[in-house]
mmCIF file of C-alpha atoms in Angstrom:
data_model
loop_
_atom_site.group_PDB
_atom_site.id
_atom_site.type_symbol
_atom_site.label_atom_id
_atom_site.label_comp_id
_atom_site.label_asym_id
_atom_site.label_seq_id
_atom_site.Cartn_x
_atom_site.Cartn_y
_atom_site.Cartn_z
ATOM 1 C CA MET A 1 -115.479 -183.979 -12.775
ATOM 2 C CA LYS A 2 -118.133 -185.482 -15.117
ATOM 3 C CA LYS A 3 -119.938 -182.369 -15.240
ATOM 4 C CA THR A 4 -116.998 -180.294 -16.171
ATOM 5 C CA ILE A 5 -116.164 -182.506 -18.989
ATOM 6 C CA ILE A 6 -119.650 -182.631 -20.320
ATOM 7 C CA LEU A 7 -119.627 -178.571 -20.082
ATOM 8 C CA VAL A 8 -116.416 -178.312 -22.079
ATOM 9 C CA ILE A 9 -117.702 -180.759 -24.610
ATOM 10 C CA ALA A 10 -120.785 -178.445 -24.960
ATOM 11 C CA VAL A 11 -118.696 -175.377 -25.259
ATOM 12 C CA LEU A 12 -116.347 -177.005 -27.863
ATOM 13 C CA LEU A 13 -119.402 -178.162 -30.042
ATOM 14 C CA ALA A 14 -121.020 -174.744 -30.005
ATOM 15 C CA VAL A 15 -117.755 -172.993 -31.062
ATOM 16 C CA VAL A 16 -116.301 -175.338 -33.640
ATOM 17 C CA PRO A 17 -118.611 -173.888 -36.314
ATOM 18 C CA ASN A 18 -117.132 -170.422 -35.660
ATOM 19 C CA VAL A 19 -113.852 -171.476 -34.753
ATOM 20 C CA GLN A 20 -113.127 -173.504 -37.907
ATOM 21 C CA ALA A 21 -113.644 -170.492 -40.097
ATOM 22 C CA SER A 22 -110.268 -169.278 -38.759
ATOM 23 C CA TYR A 23 -106.952 -169.824 -40.839
ATOM 24 C CA SER A 24 -103.322 -170.546 -40.642
ATOM 25 C CA LYS A 25 -100.088 -169.739 -42.392
ATOM 26 C CA ILE A 26 -99.205 -173.278 -44.116
ATOM 27 C CA LEU A 27 -96.190 -172.238 -45.997
ATOM 28 C CA THR A 28 -94.041 -169.179 -45.551
ATOM 29 C CA ASN A 29 -92.671 -166.987 -48.906
ATOM 30 C CA ALA A 30 -89.108 -167.617 -47.810
ATOM 31 C CA GLN A 31 -90.037 -171.503 -47.741
ATOM 32 C CA VAL A 32 -91.367 -171.422 -51.458
ATOM 33 C CA ASN A 33 -89.584 -168.597 -53.079
ATOM 34 C CA LEU A 34 -85.966 -169.421 -54.322
ATOM 35 C CA GLU A 35 -85.048 -166.642 -56.455
ATOM 36 C CA GLY A 36 -86.575 -163.696 -54.252
ATOM 37 C CA SER A 37 -89.410 -163.172 -56.572
ATOM 38 C CA SER A 38 -91.753 -160.233 -56.077
ATOM 39 C CA GLN A 39 -94.837 -162.260 -56.380
ATOM 40 C CA HIS A 40 -96.237 -165.589 -55.262
ATOM 41 C CA TYR A 41 -99.270 -166.376 -57.532
ATOM 42 C CA ALA A 42 -100.063 -169.951 -56.547
ATOM 43 C CA THR A 43 -99.402 -172.996 -54.772
ATOM 44 C CA VAL A 44 -101.060 -176.143 -55.689
ATOM 45 C CA PHE A 45 -101.050 -179.593 -54.219
ATOM 46 C CA ASP A 46 -100.463 -183.120 -55.725
ATOM 47 C CA THR A 47 -102.360 -186.224 -54.563
ATOM 48 C CA ASP A 48 -99.178 -187.034 -52.398
ATOM 49 C CA GLY A 49 -99.151 -183.738 -50.453
ATOM 50 C CA THR A 50 -96.443 -182.279 -52.405
ATOM 51 C CA ALA A 51 -96.825 -178.424 -53.250
ATOM 52 C CA TYR A 52 -95.818 -176.751 -56.507
ATOM 53 C CA SER A 53 -95.787 -173.139 -56.217
ATOM 54 C CA HIS A 54 -95.672 -170.537 -59.236
ATOM 55 C CA LEU A 55 -93.457 -167.171 -58.328
ATOM 56 C CA ALA A 56 -93.715 -164.371 -60.611
ATOM 57 C CA GLY A 57 -91.153 -161.396 -61.155
ATOM 58 C CA ASP A 58 -88.200 -163.622 -61.518
ATOM 59 C CA GLY A 59 -90.798 -166.412 -62.590
ATOM 60 C CA HIS A 60 -90.022 -169.812 -61.510
ATOM 61 C CA ILE A 61 -91.605 -173.125 -60.118
ATOM 62 C CA THR A 62 -90.658 -174.729 -56.994
ATOM 63 C CA LYS A 63 -91.478 -178.057 -55.389
ATOM 64 C CA THR A 64 -92.218 -178.593 -51.633
ATOM 65 C CA THR A 65 -92.333 -181.729 -49.472
ATOM 66 C CA GLY A 66 -93.005 -182.213 -46.208
ATOM 67 C CA VAL A 67 -95.698 -179.513 -45.957
ATOM 68 C CA GLY A 68 -97.145 -179.566 -42.399
ATOM 69 C CA THR A 69 -93.940 -180.970 -40.803
ATOM 70 C CA SER A 70 -90.479 -180.288 -42.188
ATOM 71 C CA PRO A 71 -90.668 -178.631 -45.649
ATOM 72 C CA SER A 72 -88.176 -178.966 -48.007
ATOM 73 C CA THR A 73 -88.051 -177.103 -51.476
ATOM 74 C CA SER A 74 -86.322 -177.460 -54.305
ATOM 75 C CA MET A 75 -86.626 -175.675 -57.894
ATOM 76 C CA VAL A 76 -88.504 -177.214 -60.947
ATOM 77 C CA MET A 77 -87.933 -174.529 -63.437
ATOM 78 C CA ASN A 78 -86.033 -171.283 -62.744
ATOM 79 C CA SER A 79 -86.524 -168.037 -64.569
ATOM 80 C CA THR A 80 -83.494 -168.315 -66.932
ATOM 81 C CA GLY A 81 -84.745 -171.736 -67.759
ATOM 82 C CA TRP A 82 -88.199 -170.504 -68.315
ATOM 83 C CA ALA A 83 -86.775 -167.514 -70.637
ATOM 84 C CA LEU A 84 -84.647 -169.929 -72.917
ATOM 85 C CA GLY A 85 -87.200 -172.686 -72.829
ATOM 86 C CA SER A 86 -90.347 -170.493 -73.539
ATOM 87 C CA GLY A 87 -88.370 -168.794 -76.007
ATOM 88 C CA SER A 88 -89.649 -165.476 -74.838
ATOM 89 C CA GLY A 89 -86.624 -163.996 -73.521
ATOM 90 C CA ASN A 90 -88.937 -163.035 -70.756
ATOM 91 C CA THR A 91 -87.595 -164.183 -67.160
ATOM 92 C CA SER A 92 -91.357 -164.175 -65.906
ATOM 93 C CA PHE A 93 -94.670 -165.350 -66.436
ATOM 94 C CA THR A 94 -98.035 -164.944 -65.217
ATOM 95 C CA GLY A 95 -100.584 -167.982 -64.831
ATOM 96 C CA PHE A 96 -103.177 -165.823 -63.099
ATOM 97 C CA TYR A 97 -105.792 -168.606 -61.667
ATOM 98 C CA GLY A 98 -105.208 -171.297 -63.750
ATOM 99 C CA PHE A 99 -101.661 -172.765 -62.553
ATOM 100 C CA MET A 100 -102.827 -176.337 -61.834
ATOM 101 C CA ILE A 101 -101.632 -179.905 -62.249
ATOM 102 C CA SER A 102 -102.387 -182.006 -65.271
ATOM 103 C CA GLY A 103 -100.856 -185.455 -65.078
ATOM 104 C CA ASP A 104 -97.184 -185.347 -65.039
ATOM 105 C CA TYR A 105 -97.318 -181.668 -65.891
ATOM 106 C CA LEU A 106 -97.941 -178.042 -64.167
ATOM 107 C CA GLN A 107 -100.264 -176.526 -66.596
ATOM 108 C CA PHE A 108 -100.970 -172.711 -67.081
ATOM 109 C CA GLY A 109 -101.871 -169.914 -69.558
ATOM 110 C CA ASP A 110 -99.330 -167.333 -69.628
ATOM 111 C CA SER A 111 -100.327 -163.485 -70.160
ATOM 112 C CA PHE A 112 -96.794 -162.514 -71.617
ATOM 113 C CA THR A 113 -96.768 -164.897 -74.426
ATOM 114 C CA ASP A 114 -100.598 -165.618 -74.736
ATOM 115 C CA SER A 115 -99.848 -169.295 -74.819
ATOM 116 C CA VAL A 116 -100.779 -172.463 -72.852
ATOM 117 C CA TRP A 117 -97.654 -174.120 -71.310
ATOM 118 C CA ARG A 118 -96.679 -177.313 -69.812
ATOM 119 C CA VAL A 119 -93.927 -177.721 -67.369
ATOM 120 C CA ASN A 120 -92.960 -181.531 -66.444
ATOM 121 C CA LYS A 121 -93.227 -181.608 -62.827
ATOM 122 C CA ASN A 122 -90.407 -184.094 -62.371
ATOM 123 C CA THR A 123 -87.821 -182.751 -65.059
ATOM 124 C CA GLY A 124 -88.702 -179.149 -65.476
ATOM 125 C CA ALA A 125 -89.043 -179.501 -69.364
ATOM 126 C CA ILE A 126 -91.053 -176.766 -70.867
ATOM 127 C CA THR A 127 -93.621 -177.597 -73.585
ATOM 128 C CA GLU A 128 -95.772 -174.945 -75.359
ATOM 129 C CA TYR A 129 -98.818 -176.757 -75.467
ATOM 130 C CA VAL A 130 -100.880 -174.263 -77.690
ATOM 131 C CA SER A 131 -99.180 -171.464 -79.038
ATOM 132 C CA ALA A 132 -100.624 -167.764 -79.568
ATOM 133 C CA SER A 133 -100.154 -168.226 -83.289
ATOM 134 C CA GLN A 134 -102.517 -171.473 -83.044
ATOM 135 C CA ILE A 135 -105.229 -169.613 -81.069
ATOM 136 C CA ILE A 136 -104.960 -166.572 -83.499
ATOM 137 C CA ALA A 137 -105.390 -169.161 -86.379
ATOM 138 C CA HIS A 138 -108.496 -170.734 -84.896
ATOM 139 C CA THR A 139 -110.152 -167.523 -83.637
ATOM 140 C CA GLY A 140 -109.397 -165.588 -86.908
ATOM 141 C CA GLN A 141 -108.475 -162.433 -84.932
ATOM 142 C CA THR A 142 -105.174 -160.263 -85.457
ATOM 143 C CA SER A 143 -103.963 -161.279 -81.934
ATOM 144 C CA SER A 144 -104.567 -163.363 -78.930
ATOM 145 C CA GLN A 145 -105.256 -162.509 -75.202
ATOM 146 C CA LEU A 146 -105.261 -165.073 -72.414
ATOM 147 C CA LEU A 147 -106.737 -163.398 -69.393
ATOM 148 C CA SER A 148 -107.176 -164.604 -65.742
ATOM 149 C CA PRO A 149 -110.086 -166.967 -66.148
ATOM 150 C CA THR A 150 -108.332 -170.295 -66.990
ATOM 151 C CA THR A 151 -108.506 -173.906 -65.777
ATOM 152 C CA VAL A 152 -107.772 -177.442 -65.944
ATOM 153 C CA GLY A 153 -110.892 -179.431 -67.198
ATOM 154 C CA PRO A 154 -111.775 -182.877 -65.969
ATOM 155 C CA SER A 155 -109.960 -184.690 -68.944
ATOM 156 C CA GLY A 156 -106.508 -182.637 -68.152
ATOM 157 C CA GLU A 157 -107.132 -180.177 -71.009
ATOM 158 C CA HIS A 158 -106.813 -176.468 -70.464
ATOM 159 C CA TYR A 159 -109.844 -174.360 -70.676
ATOM 160 C CA PHE A 160 -109.323 -170.553 -71.130
ATOM 161 C CA TYR A 161 -111.196 -167.038 -71.769
ATOM 162 C CA GLU A 162 -109.754 -165.509 -74.703
ATOM 163 C CA GLY A 163 -110.135 -161.672 -74.568
ATOM 164 C CA LYS A 164 -110.203 -160.959 -78.600
ATOM 165 C CA SER A 165 -112.795 -163.534 -79.621
ATOM 166 C CA ASP A 166 -114.732 -162.988 -76.185
ATOM 167 C CA SER A 167 -114.973 -166.834 -76.150
ATOM 168 C CA ILE A 168 -114.067 -169.707 -73.779
ATOM 169 C CA LEU A 169 -111.464 -172.105 -75.621
ATOM 170 C CA ARG A 170 -109.987 -175.263 -75.079
ATOM 171 C CA THR A 171 -107.049 -177.447 -75.760
ATOM 172 C CA ASN A 172 -107.502 -180.767 -77.392
ATOM 173 C CA GLY A 173 -103.889 -182.364 -77.338
ATOM 174 C CA LEU A 174 -100.767 -180.627 -78.562
ATOM 175 C CA GLY A 175 -101.347 -177.788 -80.649
ATOM 176 C CA VAL A 176 -105.020 -177.999 -81.026
ATOM 177 C CA VAL A 177 -107.708 -175.221 -80.028
ATOM 178 C CA GLU A 178 -111.243 -175.682 -80.050
ATOM 179 C CA THR A 179 -113.953 -173.456 -78.759
ATOM 180 C CA TYR A 180 -116.015 -174.496 -75.879
ATOM 181 C CA ILE A 181 -118.455 -171.525 -75.587
ATOM 182 C CA THR A 182 -118.917 -168.830 -78.430
ATOM 183 C CA ASP A 183 -119.102 -165.252 -77.864
ATOM 184 C CA ALA A 184 -122.895 -165.664 -78.788
ATOM 185 C CA GLN A 185 -123.383 -168.298 -76.252
ATOM 186 C CA LEU A 186 -122.042 -166.496 -73.322
ATOM 187 C CA THR A 187 -124.197 -163.588 -74.269
ATOM 188 C CA ALA A 188 -127.454 -165.712 -74.484
ATOM 189 C CA VAL A 189 -126.531 -167.013 -70.860
ATOM 190 C CA ALA A 190 -125.312 -163.956 -69.295
ATOM 191 C CA GLY A 191 -126.658 -161.170 -71.079
ATOM 192 C CA ASN A 192 -123.123 -160.126 -71.914
ATOM 193 C CA ASP A 193 -119.810 -161.953 -73.249
ATOM 194 C CA LYS A 194 -117.501 -161.087 -70.177
ATOM 195 C CA VAL A 195 -115.950 -163.621 -68.023
ATOM 196 C CA SER A 196 -114.406 -162.337 -64.642
ATOM 197 C CA GLY A 197 -111.699 -163.700 -62.156
ATOM 198 C CA GLY A 198 -111.460 -167.583 -62.334
ATOM 199 C CA ILE A 199 -113.535 -170.428 -63.982
ATOM 200 C CA ALA A 200 -113.851 -173.925 -62.661
ATOM 201 C CA PHE A 201 -115.458 -177.438 -63.337
ATOM 202 C CA ASP A 202 -117.989 -178.646 -60.649
ATOM 203 C CA SER A 203 -118.269 -182.340 -59.654
ATOM 204 C CA SER A 204 -120.832 -182.841 -62.601
ATOM 205 C CA GLY A 205 -118.583 -181.540 -65.158
ATOM 206 C CA ASN A 206 -120.464 -178.117 -65.470
ATOM 207 C CA LEU A 207 -118.219 -175.069 -66.175
ATOM 208 C CA ILE A 208 -118.870 -172.306 -63.588
ATOM 209 C CA TRP A 209 -117.965 -168.599 -64.391
ATOM 210 C CA GLY A 210 -118.788 -165.129 -63.127
ATOM 211 C CA SER A 211 -119.217 -161.861 -64.804
ATOM 212 C CA THR A 212 -118.635 -158.438 -62.886
ATOM 213 C CA THR A 213 -120.483 -156.926 -65.759
ATOM 214 C CA SER A 214 -123.681 -158.733 -64.822
ATOM 215 C CA ASP A 215 -122.778 -159.403 -61.156
ATOM 216 C CA SER A 216 -123.798 -163.026 -61.254
ATOM 217 C CA ILE A 217 -122.466 -166.565 -61.513
ATOM 218 C CA TYR A 218 -123.333 -168.911 -64.334
ATOM 219 C CA SER A 219 -122.972 -172.445 -65.468
ATOM 220 C CA TRP A 220 -122.362 -174.366 -68.601
ATOM 221 C CA SER A 221 -123.221 -177.942 -69.176
ATOM 222 C CA GLY A 222 -121.417 -178.336 -72.585
ATOM 223 C CA THR A 223 -124.860 -177.585 -74.559
ATOM 224 C CA GLY A 224 -126.697 -174.945 -72.536
ATOM 225 C CA GLY A 225 -126.302 -172.731 -69.732
ATOM 226 C CA SER A 226 -128.154 -170.917 -66.607
ATOM 227 C CA THR A 227 -127.725 -168.573 -63.965
ATOM 228 C CA LEU A 228 -126.505 -170.241 -60.583
ATOM 229 C CA LEU A 229 -126.488 -167.059 -58.581
ATOM 230 C CA SER A 230 -128.253 -163.643 -59.141
ATOM 231 C CA THR A 231 -126.892 -160.388 -58.008
ATOM 232 C CA VAL A 232 -129.863 -160.290 -55.674
ATOM 233 C CA GLN A 233 -128.993 -163.703 -54.321
ATOM 234 C CA ILE A 234 -125.326 -162.809 -53.806
ATOM 235 C CA THR A 235 -125.972 -159.346 -52.258
ATOM 236 C CA ALA A 236 -128.504 -160.983 -50.000
ATOM 237 C CA VAL A 237 -125.867 -162.838 -48.232
ATOM 238 C CA THR A 238 -123.050 -160.311 -48.349
ATOM 239 C CA GLY A 239 -125.085 -157.110 -47.683
ATOM 240 C CA GLU A 240 -123.364 -155.137 -50.509
ATOM 241 C CA SER A 241 -124.985 -153.552 -53.520
ATOM 242 C CA ALA A 242 -123.001 -155.203 -56.027
ATOM 243 C CA ALA A 243 -120.904 -158.356 -56.731
ATOM 244 C CA GLY A 244 -117.669 -158.980 -58.011
ATOM 245 C CA PHE A 245 -115.478 -162.187 -58.574
ATOM 246 C CA GLY A 246 -111.806 -163.198 -58.099
ATOM 247 C CA ASP A 247 -110.875 -166.804 -58.348
ATOM 248 C CA ILE A 248 -113.549 -169.665 -58.488
ATOM 249 C CA PHE A 249 -112.444 -173.131 -57.344
ATOM 250 C CA ALA A 250 -114.601 -176.316 -57.404
ATOM 251 C CA ALA A 251 -113.235 -178.446 -54.580
ATOM 252 C CA PRO A 252 -113.334 -182.161 -53.834
ATOM 253 C CA ASP A 253 -115.925 -181.735 -51.031
ATOM 254 C CA GLY A 254 -118.638 -180.769 -53.899
ATOM 255 C CA LEU A 255 -118.531 -177.131 -53.087
ATOM 256 C CA VAL A 256 -117.732 -174.214 -55.270
ATOM 257 C CA TYR A 257 -115.428 -171.780 -53.543
ATOM 258 C CA PHE A 258 -114.829 -168.286 -54.656
ATOM 259 C CA TYR A 259 -113.474 -165.067 -53.683
ATOM 260 C CA GLU A 260 -116.395 -162.286 -53.738
ATOM 261 C CA SER A 261 -114.442 -158.990 -54.465
ATOM 262 C CA THR A 262 -117.127 -156.378 -53.300
ATOM 263 C CA SER A 263 -117.253 -157.925 -49.898
ATOM 264 C CA ASP A 264 -113.592 -159.092 -49.981
ATOM 265 C CA GLY A 265 -114.515 -162.610 -48.303
ATOM 266 C CA ILE A 266 -114.385 -166.062 -49.371
ATOM 267 C CA MET A 267 -117.621 -167.709 -50.186
ATOM 268 C CA SER A 268 -118.983 -171.473 -51.306
ATOM 269 C CA PHE A 269 -122.070 -172.921 -52.284
ATOM 270 C CA ASP A 270 -123.425 -176.027 -53.525
ATOM 271 C CA PRO A 271 -123.997 -176.050 -57.184
ATOM 272 C CA ASN A 272 -127.008 -178.111 -56.983
ATOM 273 C CA ASP A 273 -128.650 -175.567 -54.756
ATOM 274 C CA ALA A 274 -126.523 -172.591 -54.908
ATOM 275 C CA ALA A 275 -128.991 -169.765 -53.706
ATOM 276 C CA ASN A 276 -129.923 -171.765 -50.343
ATOM 277 C CA THR A 277 -126.369 -172.716 -49.608
ATOM 278 C CA LEU A 278 -124.514 -169.609 -50.426
ATOM 279 C CA ALA A 279 -122.430 -168.576 -47.223
ATOM 280 C CA PHE A 280 -119.183 -166.870 -46.218
ATOM 281 C CA VAL A 281 -116.182 -169.225 -45.376
ATOM 282 C CA LEU A 282 -114.124 -166.048 -44.228
ATOM 283 C CA THR A 283 -115.410 -162.949 -44.205
ATOM 284 C CA GLU A 284 -113.171 -159.597 -44.758
ATOM 285 C CA GLY A 285 -112.733 -159.118 -41.154
ATOM 286 C CA GLU A 286 -111.609 -162.790 -40.648
ATOM 287 C CA LEU A 287 -109.267 -162.428 -43.309
ATOM 288 C CA ILE A 288 -107.553 -159.205 -41.867
ATOM 289 C CA ALA A 289 -107.711 -160.529 -38.444
ATOM 290 C CA GLY A 290 -105.954 -163.624 -39.661
ATOM 291 C CA PRO A 291 -102.061 -164.374 -40.077
ATOM 292 C CA ALA A 292 -102.089 -162.944 -43.631
ATOM 293 C CA GLY A 293 -103.541 -159.654 -42.336
ATOM 294 C CA THR A 294 -105.154 -158.719 -45.374
ATOM 295 C CA ASP A 295 -108.398 -159.196 -47.350
ATOM 296 C CA ASN A 296 -106.367 -159.859 -50.392
ATOM 297 C CA VAL A 297 -106.836 -163.559 -51.912
ATOM 298 C CA ALA A 298 -105.061 -164.498 -55.173
ATOM 299 C CA GLN A 299 -105.574 -168.263 -56.297
ATOM 300 C CA LEU A 300 -107.604 -170.731 -54.599
ATOM 301 C CA SER A 301 -106.464 -174.347 -54.214
ATOM 302 C CA TRP A 302 -106.934 -177.528 -51.838
ATOM 303 C CA TYR A 303 -104.919 -178.462 -49.135
ATOM 304 C CA ASP A 304 -105.589 -181.120 -46.431
ATOM 305 C CA GLY A 305 -109.269 -181.298 -46.974
ATOM 306 C CA ASN A 306 -109.711 -177.572 -46.944
ATOM 307 C CA ILE A 307 -109.827 -174.265 -49.200
ATOM 308 C CA GLY A 308 -106.250 -172.431 -49.400
ATOM 309 C CA TRP A 309 -104.957 -169.250 -51.213
ATOM 310 C CA THR A 310 -102.111 -167.096 -51.651
ATOM 311 C CA SER A 311 -102.048 -163.184 -51.349
ATOM 312 C CA PHE A 312 -100.543 -160.655 -53.471
ATOM 313 C CA ALA A 313 -100.775 -158.194 -50.611
ATOM 314 C CA ALA A 314 -99.923 -160.154 -47.413
ATOM 315 C CA ALA A 315 -96.728 -159.146 -45.755
ATOM 316 C CA ASP A 316 -95.500 -162.802 -45.880
ATOM 317 C CA LYS A 317 -96.535 -164.017 -49.295
ATOM 318 C CA GLY A 318 -96.967 -167.397 -48.264
ATOM 319 C CA TYR A 319 -99.727 -170.010 -48.759
ATOM 320 C CA TYR A 320 -102.645 -169.891 -46.219
ATOM 321 C CA ALA A 321 -105.632 -172.436 -45.500
ATOM 322 C CA VAL A 322 -108.592 -173.034 -43.370
ATOM 323 C CA PRO A 323 -107.398 -175.639 -40.692
ATOM 324 C CA GLU A 324 -109.070 -179.122 -40.705
ATOM 325 C CA PRO A 325 -112.348 -178.848 -38.768
ATOM 326 C CA MET A 326 -111.897 -182.185 -36.964
ATOM 327 C CA THR A 327 -108.443 -181.187 -35.656
ATOM 328 C CA LEU A 328 -110.013 -178.473 -33.730
ATOM 329 C CA VAL A 329 -112.273 -181.026 -32.214
ATOM 330 C CA LEU A 330 -109.616 -183.392 -31.547
ATOM 331 C CA LEU A 331 -107.480 -180.691 -29.998
ATOM 332 C CA GLY A 332 -110.368 -179.745 -27.687
ATOM 333 C CA PHE A 333 -110.802 -183.527 -26.553
ATOM 334 C CA GLY A 334 -106.721 -183.741 -26.038
ATOM 335 C CA GLY A 335 -107.384 -180.629 -23.638
ATOM 336 C CA LEU A 336 -110.131 -182.779 -21.994
ATOM 337 C CA GLY A 337 -107.336 -185.460 -21.553
ATOM 338 C CA LEU A 338 -105.067 -182.877 -20.077
ATOM 339 C CA LEU A 339 -107.687 -181.677 -17.760
ATOM 340 C CA LYS A 340 -108.543 -185.327 -16.562
ATOM 341 C CA ARG A 341 -104.779 -186.087 -15.658
ATOM 342 C CA ARG A 342 -104.238 -182.904 -13.929
ATOM 343 C CA ARG A 343 -107.491 -183.798 -12.028
ATOM 344 C CA ILE A 344 -106.369 -187.113 -10.986
ATOM 345 C CA SER A 345 -102.829 -186.204 -10.093
#
């Protein structure tokens, strides 16, 4: 019996590094989508485990409690409320990769209105935090263009790539816009002023972005920038000839996660040693073999100590996440307990 237990433990420890890369469906689309919207852009989790989901088409925001046990979903903001509260008359909104929590608010940049918005997560009240006209007044352009690279910074302010001025801007209170990285500064660091996919602040307060123009990932400290991962370093791991970027997410575990859109996998790295720690979390094959059934990954977020995401292409546009690795070990040892009980009986 002892030899059997030792053998099973050895097998468990050997397979955990591989098994932990599998993933699970955490929430179905039906559990978060209260208006039958066509797209599920993002689900983010508050510190108490409450999930907030951004649905597009008939754009609305929902709140789900009891995730992992008995999910119960209620409306935070419906599509009619958005059309009226935003003054846009449009029942949809697109938060892209920057739908996040900032204190009592769900905060995002919207590509339809080209403004930054806050929705009170408790009351559903809508605030135009920074308007398109205020952005235009700051940049001096004739129009504004909020694209997918947006994020909430450490102070709760919104940082976003503005496509007309080709710069990264930030809010600094209601109605206030500032430039965080200029067009010239982006070019000095990356050789181009294009920002692709998502952006994120690492645990040291550095802003991370990728550019599919130069197929590399960069970092900005607030005063200067550098290359974190070159094309050669990324393709050495992916085996591809180029690199591309979807969302980028800096996690509480200190790692930076991103969707690599050329190999169609989720990768991670330690920003303090990016080249030597870059690795796949889930490969394209593992994504397709899992419950989503697709390699399409939209916004990344953090669930129960692990990376999670939504997908535009999944048959069930729900929320998926890598399971807690320790859970697998505990399940394994639970199996040992069952084995022991059967042996005794």
